[in-house]
Amino acid sequence: MLVSAKEMLTKAKAGHYAVGQFNINNLEWTKSILLTAQELNSPVILGVSEGAGKYMTGFKTVAAMVDAMVDSLGITVPVALHLDHGSYEGAKACIEAGFSSIMFDGSHYPIDENIAKTKELVAICNEKGLSLEAEVGSIGGEEDGVVGAGECADPDECKAVADLGVTMLAAGIGNIHGKYPDNWAGLSFETLDAIQAKTGDMPLVLHGGTGIPEDMIKKAISLGVAKINVNTECQLSFAEATRKYIEAGKDLEGKGFDPRKLLAPGAEAIKATVKEKMELFGSVGKA
Ligand code: 13P
């Protein structure tokens, strides 16, 4: 059964560790993450972007697949199925489709509109027992080859959004999605500290988990980060393992072209990446 992320994140914040959100793109990805979480006895959040949802033929397909897979693999650790960077319409569609957790990313709206829309979704999610993540201060990333810097959130705006009763809050602290550029200034711990001082027990979310040095991850957790999102690193390890398999000509040998064999090295690589992150985040054994 899929669960809201509330309990696992409340425990993580109190216990000074973070739960990983790993984004899924297909069945193999999902299976690798679920099996690793179970093996390590760790809670886990499966993230689904709107694009990935569309790719997998819709949110209903994703919810049905994940729900059935948790059951058929005998997964007993807490698993939340979470919409990543949802639009207002996407959030409503995922609530309808059976997701157990929602992110509404209203960071591109003026703060008043972000607050109004988040407030409406808090009421719906509360009624249905779903967790809700809100965002303040945009998270940078690459668009058309240009890497935008992550904007730092205003701690007072963070407090205003946290006070709406959201479950967790993503706040920009200089983090960006994808690979970090060589001249990246690093995370702004000053901003994170100020946000935590204003938002108290609220679990904070760190997006752009790929490529953040280990010491910065640990410091962020010590300053209230209880959920860390990882996507690009799983994609890179999947691509690298698949490339090696093909370059070695294994797809042309024996039955190596069988999709189950062709995708196996990538699936194993994702397991290794997820394990490494769960160990770093401290969620192993916390289910
Ligand atoms: P990365 O792709 O940088 O790991 O970021 C993932 C993320 O924050 C998804 O919301």
Coordinates of C-alpha atoms and ligand atoms in Angstrom, one line a residue:
M1 CA 0.0 0.0 0.0
L2 CA 1.2 3.5 -0.8
V3 CA 1.5 5.9 2.1
S4 CA 1.6 9.6 2.6
A5 CA 5.2 11.0 3.1
K6 CA 4.2 12.8 6.3
E7 CA 5.2 10.2 8.9
M8 CA 8.4 9.2 7.2
L9 CA 9.5 12.8 6.9
T10 CA 8.5 13.8 10.5
K11 CA 10.6 10.9 11.7
A12 CA 13.5 11.8 9.4
K13 CA 13.5 15.5 10.6
A14 CA 13.4 14.4 14.2
G15 CA 16.1 11.7 13.7
H16 CA 18.4 14.0 11.6
Y17 CA 18.5 12.0 8.4
A18 CA 16.8 12.4 5.0
V19 CA 14.5 10.2 2.9
G20 CA 15.5 10.0 -0.7
Q21 CA 13.1 10.8 -3.5
F22 CA 14.1 8.9 -6.6
N23 CA 12.4 9.7 -9.9
I24 CA 11.0 6.9 -12.0
N25 CA 10.7 6.7 -15.7
N26 CA 9.6 3.1 -16.4
L27 CA 9.0 -0.3 -14.8
E28 CA 12.7 -1.3 -14.5
W29 CA 13.5 2.0 -12.7
T30 CA 10.6 1.5 -10.3
K31 CA 11.5 -2.1 -9.6
S32 CA 15.2 -1.3 -8.9
I33 CA 14.3 1.5 -6.4
L34 CA 11.7 -0.6 -4.6
L35 CA 13.9 -3.6 -4.2
T36 CA 16.8 -1.5 -2.9
A37 CA 14.6 0.2 -0.4
Q38 CA 13.3 -3.1 0.9
E39 CA 16.8 -4.6 1.0
L40 CA 18.1 -1.7 3.0
N41 CA 15.0 -1.4 5.1
S42 CA 14.6 2.3 4.2
P43 CA 11.5 4.4 3.6
V44 CA 11.4 5.7 0.0
I45 CA 9.6 8.3 -2.1
L46 CA 9.1 7.6 -5.8
G47 CA 9.0 10.9 -7.8
V48 CA 7.1 11.3 -11.0
S49 CA 7.5 14.4 -13.1
E50 CA 4.6 15.5 -15.4
G51 CA 6.8 14.5 -18.4
A52 CA 7.6 11.1 -17.0
G53 CA 3.9 10.6 -16.2
K54 CA 3.0 11.4 -19.8
Y55 CA 5.7 9.1 -21.1
M56 CA 4.3 6.2 -19.0
T57 CA 0.9 6.9 -20.6
G58 CA -0.6 8.9 -17.7
F59 CA -0.8 9.2 -14.0
K60 CA -3.4 6.5 -13.6
T61 CA -1.1 3.9 -15.3
V62 CA 1.8 5.0 -13.0
A63 CA -0.3 4.7 -9.8
A64 CA -1.7 1.3 -10.8
M65 CA 1.7 0.0 -11.7
V66 CA 3.4 1.2 -8.6
D67 CA 0.6 0.1 -6.3
A68 CA 0.6 -3.4 -7.9
M69 CA 4.4 -3.7 -7.9
V70 CA 4.6 -2.8 -4.2
D71 CA 2.2 -5.6 -3.6
S72 CA 3.6 -8.2 -5.9
L73 CA 7.2 -7.7 -4.8
G74 CA 6.1 -8.0 -1.2
I75 CA 7.5 -4.5 -0.3
T76 CA 6.9 -3.7 3.4
V77 CA 8.9 -0.5 3.8
P78 CA 6.9 2.8 3.6
V79 CA 6.6 3.9 -0.1
A80 CA 5.1 7.2 -1.1
L81 CA 4.2 7.9 -4.8
H82 CA 4.9 11.6 -5.3
L83 CA 4.2 14.1 -8.1
D84 CA 7.4 16.1 -8.7
H85 CA 7.1 19.8 -9.6
G86 CA 3.4 19.5 -10.3
S87 CA 1.3 22.2 -11.9
Y88 CA -2.0 23.1 -10.3
E89 CA -3.8 20.9 -12.9
G90 CA -1.3 18.1 -12.6
A91 CA -1.7 18.1 -8.8
K92 CA -5.4 17.7 -9.2
A93 CA -5.0 14.9 -11.8
C94 CA -2.6 13.0 -9.5
I95 CA -4.9 13.3 -6.5
E96 CA -7.6 11.8 -8.7
A97 CA -5.2 9.1 -10.0
G98 CA -4.3 7.7 -6.6
F99 CA -0.9 9.3 -5.8
S100 CA -0.2 9.4 -2.1
S101 CA 1.9 12.6 -2.2
I102 CA 1.8 15.7 -4.2
M103 CA 4.2 18.5 -5.0
F104 CA 2.6 21.7 -6.2
D105 CA 5.3 24.0 -7.6
G106 CA 3.9 27.5 -7.5
S107 CA 7.3 29.1 -7.3
H108 CA 6.9 30.8 -10.7
Y109 CA 3.7 32.6 -9.6
P110 CA 3.8 35.8 -7.6
I111 CA 3.9 34.8 -3.9
D112 CA 0.2 35.7 -3.3
E113 CA -0.9 33.4 -6.0
N114 CA 1.4 30.6 -4.9
I115 CA -0.1 31.0 -1.4
A116 CA -3.7 31.0 -2.7
K117 CA -3.2 27.9 -4.9
T118 CA -1.1 26.0 -2.2
K119 CA -3.8 26.8 0.4
E120 CA -6.5 25.2 -1.8
L121 CA -4.4 22.1 -2.3
V122 CA -3.6 21.8 1.4
A123 CA -7.3 21.5 2.1
I124 CA -7.8 18.8 -0.5
C125 CA -4.7 16.8 0.5
N126 CA -5.6 17.0 4.2
E127 CA -9.1 15.7 3.5
K128 CA -7.7 12.7 1.5
G129 CA -4.7 12.0 3.8
L130 CA -2.1 12.9 1.2
S131 CA 1.2 14.8 1.9
L132 CA 1.8 18.0 0.1
E133 CA 5.1 19.7 -0.9
A134 CA 5.2 23.4 -1.7
E135 CA 8.0 25.4 -3.3
V136 CA 9.4 28.9 -2.6
G137 CA 12.3 30.3 -4.5
S138 CA 12.9 28.7 -7.8
I139 CA 15.5 25.9 -8.3
G140 CA 17.8 26.5 -11.2
G141 CA 18.8 24.1 -13.9
E142 CA 19.7 23.7 -17.5
E143 CA 17.4 25.0 -20.2
D144 CA 18.6 25.0 -23.9
G145 CA 22.2 24.5 -22.8
V146 CA 22.2 27.5 -20.4
V147 CA 22.5 26.6 -16.7
G148 CA 20.4 29.1 -14.6
A149 CA 21.6 29.8 -11.1
G150 CA 19.3 28.6 -8.2
E151 CA 17.5 31.5 -6.6
C152 CA 17.6 31.7 -2.8
A153 CA 14.2 31.7 -1.1
D154 CA 13.0 34.5 1.2
P155 CA 12.7 33.0 4.7
D156 CA 9.6 35.1 5.4
E157 CA 7.8 33.8 2.3
C158 CA 8.9 30.3 3.4
K159 CA 7.2 30.8 6.8
A160 CA 4.0 32.1 5.1
V161 CA 3.8 29.0 3.0
A162 CA 4.8 26.6 5.8
D163 CA 2.1 28.1 8.0
L164 CA -0.5 27.0 5.4
G165 CA -0.1 23.5 6.7
V166 CA 1.9 21.9 4.0
T167 CA 3.8 18.7 4.9
M168 CA 7.2 19.7 3.5
L169 CA 8.8 22.7 1.9
A170 CA 11.2 22.9 -1.0
A171 CA 13.1 26.2 -0.7
G172 CA 15.7 27.3 -3.2
I173 CA 19.2 27.6 -1.5
G174 CA 21.3 27.9 -4.6
N175 CA 20.6 24.3 -5.7
I176 CA 20.0 23.4 -9.3
H177 CA 18.7 20.4 -11.2
G178 CA 21.1 18.3 -13.3
K179 CA 24.9 18.7 -13.3
Y180 CA 26.4 21.6 -11.4
P181 CA 28.5 24.0 -13.4
D182 CA 32.2 24.2 -12.5
N183 CA 31.7 27.7 -11.1
W184 CA 28.8 26.8 -8.9
A185 CA 28.8 28.8 -5.7
G186 CA 27.6 25.9 -3.5
L187 CA 24.5 25.8 -1.2
S188 CA 23.6 28.8 0.8
F189 CA 23.7 27.5 4.4
E190 CA 23.0 30.9 5.7
T191 CA 19.6 30.9 3.8
L192 CA 18.9 27.3 4.9
D193 CA 19.6 28.2 8.6
A194 CA 17.3 31.3 8.3
I195 CA 14.5 29.2 6.8
Q196 CA 14.7 26.5 9.4
A197 CA 14.7 29.2 12.2
K198 CA 11.4 30.5 10.8
T199 CA 9.8 27.2 9.9
G200 CA 10.7 25.0 13.0
D201 CA 9.8 21.4 12.6
M202 CA 8.8 21.6 9.0
P203 CA 10.7 19.0 6.9
L204 CA 12.7 20.9 4.3
V205 CA 13.3 19.5 0.8
L206 CA 16.6 19.7 -1.1
H207 CA 16.1 19.4 -4.9
G208 CA 18.9 18.8 -7.3
G209 CA 20.5 16.1 -5.2
T210 CA 22.8 15.0 -8.1
G211 CA 26.4 16.1 -7.7
I212 CA 26.1 17.9 -4.4
P213 CA 29.3 17.1 -2.4
E214 CA 28.8 14.7 0.5
D215 CA 29.8 17.3 3.2
M216 CA 27.2 19.7 1.9
I217 CA 24.5 17.0 1.9
K218 CA 25.4 16.2 5.5
K219 CA 25.4 19.9 6.6
A220 CA 22.0 20.4 4.8
I221 CA 20.6 17.5 6.8
S222 CA 21.9 18.9 10.0
L223 CA 20.1 22.2 9.2
G224 CA 16.7 20.6 8.7
V225 CA 16.6 18.9 5.3
A226 CA 14.6 15.7 5.6
K227 CA 14.0 14.9 1.9
I228 CA 16.5 14.9 -0.9
N229 CA 15.6 14.5 -4.6
V230 CA 17.8 12.5 -7.0
N231 CA 17.0 12.1 -10.7
T232 CA 19.9 12.9 -13.0
E233 CA 22.4 10.6 -11.2
C234 CA 20.1 7.6 -11.7
Q235 CA 19.8 8.5 -15.4
L236 CA 23.5 8.9 -15.8
S237 CA 24.3 5.5 -14.1
F238 CA 21.6 3.8 -16.2
A239 CA 23.0 5.3 -19.5
E240 CA 26.6 4.5 -18.6
A241 CA 25.8 0.9 -17.8
T242 CA 23.7 0.5 -20.9
R243 CA 26.4 2.1 -23.1
K244 CA 29.1 -0.3 -21.7
Y245 CA 26.9 -3.3 -22.4
I246 CA 26.3 -2.2 -26.0
E247 CA 29.9 -1.1 -26.6
A248 CA 31.0 -4.6 -25.5
G249 CA 28.7 -6.0 -28.2
K250 CA 26.7 -8.0 -25.7
D251 CA 23.5 -6.9 -27.3
L252 CA 24.5 -8.8 -30.4
E253 CA 25.8 -11.9 -28.7
G254 CA 23.6 -14.9 -27.7
K255 CA 20.3 -13.6 -26.5
G256 CA 21.8 -10.3 -25.4
F257 CA 19.3 -8.4 -27.4
D258 CA 16.4 -9.7 -25.2
P259 CA 15.1 -6.4 -23.7
R260 CA 15.2 -8.0 -20.2
K261 CA 18.9 -8.6 -20.7
L262 CA 19.6 -5.3 -22.5
L263 CA 18.0 -3.3 -19.6
A264 CA 19.5 -5.4 -16.8
P265 CA 22.9 -3.6 -16.4
G266 CA 21.1 -0.2 -16.2
A267 CA 18.7 -1.6 -13.7
E268 CA 21.6 -2.9 -11.5
A269 CA 23.4 0.5 -11.9
I270 CA 20.3 2.3 -10.5
K271 CA 20.2 -0.1 -7.5
A272 CA 23.9 0.8 -6.8
T273 CA 23.2 4.6 -7.1
V274 CA 20.1 4.4 -4.8
K275 CA 22.0 2.3 -2.2
E276 CA 24.9 4.9 -2.2
K277 CA 22.4 7.7 -1.7
M278 CA 20.4 6.0 1.0
E279 CA 23.6 5.3 2.9
L280 CA 24.7 8.9 2.6
F281 CA 21.3 10.3 3.6
G282 CA 21.2 8.0 6.6
S283 CA 17.8 6.4 5.9
V284 CA 19.1 2.8 5.9
G285 CA 17.3 0.7 8.6
K286 CA 14.8 3.5 9.3
A287 CA 11.7 1.9 7.8
Ligands
13P1 P1 18.7 16.1 -10.0 O1 18.2 15.7 -11.4 O2 19.6 17.2 -10.1 O3 19.1 14.9 -9.2 O4 17.4 16.7 -9.3 C1 16.3 15.9 -9.1 C2 15.1 16.7 -8.5 O5 15.3 17.7 -7.8 C3 13.8 16.4 -8.9 O6 12.8 17.3 -8.4

